[in-house]
PDB file of C-alpha atoms in Angstrom:
ATOM      1  CA  UNK A 808      56.986  55.054 133.749  1.00 56.00           C
ATOM      2  CA  UNK A 809      59.933  55.671 131.486  1.00 64.00           C
ATOM      3  CA  UNK A 810      62.053  52.638 130.571  1.00 70.00           C
ATOM      4  CA  UNK A 811      65.779  52.961 130.831  1.00 75.00           C
ATOM      5  CA  UNK A 812      68.171  51.573 128.263  1.00 69.00           C
ATOM      6  CA  UNK A 813      69.983  48.467 129.587  1.00 73.00           C
ATOM      7  CA  UNK A 814      73.630  49.198 130.374  1.00 72.00           C
ATOM      8  CA  UNK A 815      74.801  46.553 127.914  1.00 74.00           C
ATOM      9  CA  UNK A 816      72.956  48.180 124.967  1.00 66.00           C
ATOM     10  CA  UNK A 817      75.192  50.593 123.052  1.00 66.00           C
ATOM     11  CA  UNK A 818      74.037  54.217 123.008  1.00 64.00           C
ATOM     12  CA  UNK A 819      75.348  54.758 119.489  1.00 63.00           C
ATOM     13  CA  UNK A 820      75.060  53.104 116.092  1.00 58.00           C
ATOM     14  CA  UNK A 821      77.504  50.219 115.876  1.00 59.00           C
ATOM     15  CA  UNK A 822      78.645  50.945 112.300  1.00 63.00           C
ATOM     16  CA  UNK A 823      78.423  53.268 109.362  1.00 70.00           C
ATOM     17  CA  UNK A 824      77.131  52.085 106.007  1.00 78.00           C
ATOM     18  CA  UNK A 825      77.984  54.101 102.920  1.00 89.00           C
ATOM     19  CA  UNK A 826      77.096  53.512  99.325  1.00 93.00           C
ATOM     20  CA  UNK A 827      79.990  54.365  97.018  1.00 95.00           C
ATOM     21  CA  UNK A 828      80.628  54.180  93.280  1.00 97.00           C
ATOM     22  CA  UNK A 829      82.825  51.317  92.086  1.00 98.00           C
ATOM     23  CA  UNK A 830      83.871  49.576  88.889  1.00 98.00           C
ATOM     24  CA  UNK A 831      85.917  46.507  88.139  1.00 98.00           C
ATOM     25  CA  UNK A 832      89.654  46.976  87.871  1.00 97.00           C
ATOM     26  CA  UNK A 833      89.475  45.604  84.295  1.00 97.00           C
ATOM     27  CA  UNK A 834      86.761  48.122  83.417  1.00 97.00           C
ATOM     28  CA  UNK A 835      88.937  50.982  84.754  1.00 97.00           C
ATOM     29  CA  UNK A 836      91.953  49.687  82.804  1.00 97.00           C
ATOM     30  CA  UNK A 837      89.901  49.732  79.567  1.00 96.00           C
ATOM     31  CA  UNK A 838      87.956  52.964  80.061  1.00 96.00           C
ATOM     32  CA  UNK A 839      90.003  55.057  82.478  1.00 95.00           C
ATOM     33  CA  UNK A 840      89.179  56.464  85.880  1.00 96.00           C
ATOM     34  CA  UNK A 841      86.529  59.237  85.791  1.00 97.00           C
ATOM     35  CA  UNK A 842      88.086  62.320  87.414  1.00 96.00           C
ATOM     36  CA  UNK A 843      85.019  64.505  87.873  1.00 96.00           C
ATOM     37  CA  UNK A 844      81.301  63.846  88.423  1.00 96.00           C
ATOM     38  CA  UNK A 845      80.620  65.124  84.890  1.00 96.00           C
ATOM     39  CA  UNK A 846      82.860  62.370  83.525  1.00 97.00           C
ATOM     40  CA  UNK A 847      80.302  59.830  84.774  1.00 97.00           C
ATOM     41  CA  UNK A 848      77.900  60.857  82.047  1.00 96.00           C
ATOM     42  CA  UNK A 849      80.111  59.214  79.415  1.00 95.00           C
ATOM     43  CA  UNK A 850      79.985  55.782  81.015  1.00 96.00           C
ATOM     44  CA  UNK A 851      77.381  53.038  81.444  1.00 96.00           C
ATOM     45  CA  UNK A 852      75.798  52.584  84.896  1.00 96.00           C
ATOM     46  CA  UNK A 853      74.476  49.737  86.984  1.00 96.00           C
ATOM     47  CA  UNK A 854      71.700  50.830  89.304  1.00 94.00           C
ATOM     48  CA  UNK A 855      69.274  49.638  91.919  1.00 91.00           C
ATOM     49  CA  UNK A 856      65.824  49.035  90.344  1.00 89.00           C
ATOM     50  CA  UNK A 857      64.120  51.015  93.107  1.00 85.00           C
ATOM     51  CA  UNK A 858      65.093  54.101  91.144  1.00 80.00           C
ATOM     52  CA  UNK A 859      63.280  55.112  87.988  1.00 83.00           C
ATOM     53  CA  UNK A 860      65.383  54.260  84.895  1.00 80.00           C
ATOM     54  CA  UNK A 861      65.719  57.954  83.993  1.00 86.00           C
ATOM     55  CA  UNK A 862      66.282  59.181  87.582  1.00 91.00           C
ATOM     56  CA  UNK A 863      69.442  61.268  87.938  1.00 95.00           C
ATOM     57  CA  UNK A 864      72.425  59.888  89.777  1.00 95.00           C
ATOM     58  CA  UNK A 865      72.841  61.904  92.987  1.00 95.00           C
ATOM     59  CA  UNK A 866      76.215  62.182  94.701  1.00 96.00           C
ATOM     60  CA  UNK A 867      77.391  64.059  97.749  1.00 95.00           C
ATOM     61  CA  UNK A 868      80.801  64.992  99.043  1.00 94.00           C
ATOM     62  CA  UNK A 869      81.980  67.069 101.986  1.00 91.00           C
ATOM     63  CA  UNK A 870      81.259  70.316 100.185  1.00 87.00           C
ATOM     64  CA  UNK A 871      79.108  69.492  97.191  1.00 90.00           C
ATOM     65  CA  UNK A 872      75.905  67.791  96.038  1.00 94.00           C
ATOM     66  CA  UNK A 873      75.514  66.914  92.349  1.00 96.00           C
ATOM     67  CA  UNK A 874      72.767  65.393  90.242  1.00 96.00           C
ATOM     68  CA  UNK A 875      73.614  63.856  86.853  1.00 95.00           C
ATOM     69  CA  UNK A 876      71.775  62.205  83.987  1.00 95.00           C
ATOM     70  CA  UNK A 877      73.490  58.856  83.320  1.00 95.00           C
ATOM     71  CA  UNK A 878      72.818  55.913  81.026  1.00 93.00           C
ATOM     72  CA  UNK A 879      71.586  52.935  83.035  1.00 94.00           C
ATOM     73  CA  UNK A 880      72.324  49.640  81.216  1.00 94.00           C
ATOM     74  CA  UNK A 881      71.490  47.187  84.001  1.00 95.00           C
ATOM     75  CA  UNK A 882      69.076  47.332  86.914  1.00 95.00           C
ATOM     76  CA  UNK A 883      68.343  44.897  89.719  1.00 94.00           C
ATOM     77  CA  UNK A 884      66.673  44.891  93.130  1.00 94.00           C
ATOM     78  CA  UNK A 885      69.278  42.448  94.391  1.00 93.00           C
ATOM     79  CA  UNK A 886      72.615  43.754  95.808  1.00 91.00           C
ATOM     80  CA  UNK A 887      74.449  40.521  94.898  1.00 94.00           C
ATOM     81  CA  UNK A 888      73.332  40.798  91.274  1.00 95.00           C
ATOM     82  CA  UNK A 889      74.451  44.415  91.186  1.00 95.00           C
ATOM     83  CA  UNK A 890      77.845  43.523  92.568  1.00 95.00           C
ATOM     84  CA  UNK A 891      78.231  40.652  90.076  1.00 96.00           C
ATOM     85  CA  UNK A 892      77.355  42.921  87.169  1.00 97.00           C
ATOM     86  CA  UNK A 893      79.897  45.526  88.373  1.00 97.00           C
ATOM     87  CA  UNK A 894      82.554  42.831  88.866  1.00 97.00           C
ATOM     88  CA  UNK A 895      81.858  41.518  85.357  1.00 97.00           C
ATOM     89  CA  UNK A 896      82.824  44.890  83.941  1.00 97.00           C
ATOM     90  CA  UNK A 897      79.422  46.089  82.705  1.00 97.00           C
ATOM     91  CA  UNK A 898      80.012  49.613  84.029  1.00 97.00           C
ATOM     92  CA  UNK A 899      80.000  51.820  87.100  1.00 98.00           C
ATOM     93  CA  UNK A 900      77.648  51.144  89.958  1.00 97.00           C
ATOM     94  CA  UNK A 901      76.813  52.110  93.513  1.00 95.00           C
ATOM     95  CA  UNK A 902      77.280  49.513  96.223  1.00 94.00           C
ATOM     96  CA  UNK A 903      77.388  49.507  99.973  1.00 93.00           C
ATOM     97  CA  UNK A 904      80.957  49.366 101.299  1.00 92.00           C
ATOM     98  CA  UNK A 905      80.099  46.327 103.417  1.00 90.00           C
ATOM     99  CA  UNK A 906      79.027  44.376 100.305  1.00 91.00           C
ATOM    100  CA  UNK A 907      82.159  45.374  98.407  1.00 93.00           C
ATOM    101  CA  UNK A 908      84.793  45.263 101.143  1.00 93.00           C
ATOM    102  CA  UNK A 909      86.500  42.040 100.063  1.00 95.00           C
ATOM    103  CA  UNK A 910      86.483  42.919  96.354  1.00 96.00           C
ATOM    104  CA  UNK A 911      87.835  46.400  97.135  1.00 96.00           C
ATOM    105  CA  UNK A 912      90.576  45.020  99.407  1.00 96.00           C
ATOM    106  CA  UNK A 913      91.619  42.487  96.760  1.00 97.00           C
ATOM    107  CA  UNK A 914      91.646  45.105  94.002  1.00 97.00           C
ATOM    108  CA  UNK A 915      88.908  43.361  92.034  1.00 97.00           C
ATOM    109  CA  UNK A 916      86.768  46.491  92.453  1.00 98.00           C
ATOM    110  CA  UNK A 917      88.053  50.071  92.418  1.00 97.00           C
ATOM    111  CA  UNK A 918      86.459  53.127  93.976  1.00 97.00           C
ATOM    112  CA  UNK A 919      85.267  55.730  91.490  1.00 98.00           C
ATOM    113  CA  UNK A 920      85.421  59.360  92.620  1.00 97.00           C
ATOM    114  CA  UNK A 921      86.378  58.363  96.200  1.00 96.00           C
ATOM    115  CA  UNK A 922      85.528  61.810  97.568  1.00 95.00           C
ATOM    116  CA  UNK A 923      81.851  61.212  96.696  1.00 96.00           C
ATOM    117  CA  UNK A 924      79.168  58.832  97.916  1.00 95.00           C
ATOM    118  CA  UNK A 925      75.511  58.260  97.150  1.00 94.00           C
ATOM    119  CA  UNK A 926      73.193  60.007  99.645  1.00 91.00           C
ATOM    120  CA  UNK A 927      71.245  58.040 102.195  1.00 74.00           C
ATOM    121  CA  UNK A 928      74.133  56.911 104.362  1.00 49.00           C
ATOM    122  CA  UNK A 929      72.992  55.032 107.462  1.00 45.00           C
ATOM    123  CA  UNK A 930      74.656  55.356 110.835  1.00 42.00           C
TER     124      UNK A 930
END
């Protein structure tokens, strides 16, 4: 017998989680806003430790997918540590929009290359 979904259970994902590149506003003021993906290669990066240290940074946009070698200066397996390192101005890092929403709204963090995101978006 096939079970039916209860009427109260949504038939779609309740939210969209994206991982975007950010930096602290102070960092951007000191180093400038990268304008192209290639510009990212000149800046230090903060990355999730689940990636190999020499793994390329992969980004996607509506019409493009890029893979870049970047210098990783700080790695962690903890999202809060990653956010704190980015907020402290250590460099550019990827963070889920949910984790960064308050800091982005307050201007403490700034989106880097807002037309791009890291792949692996969950819906």
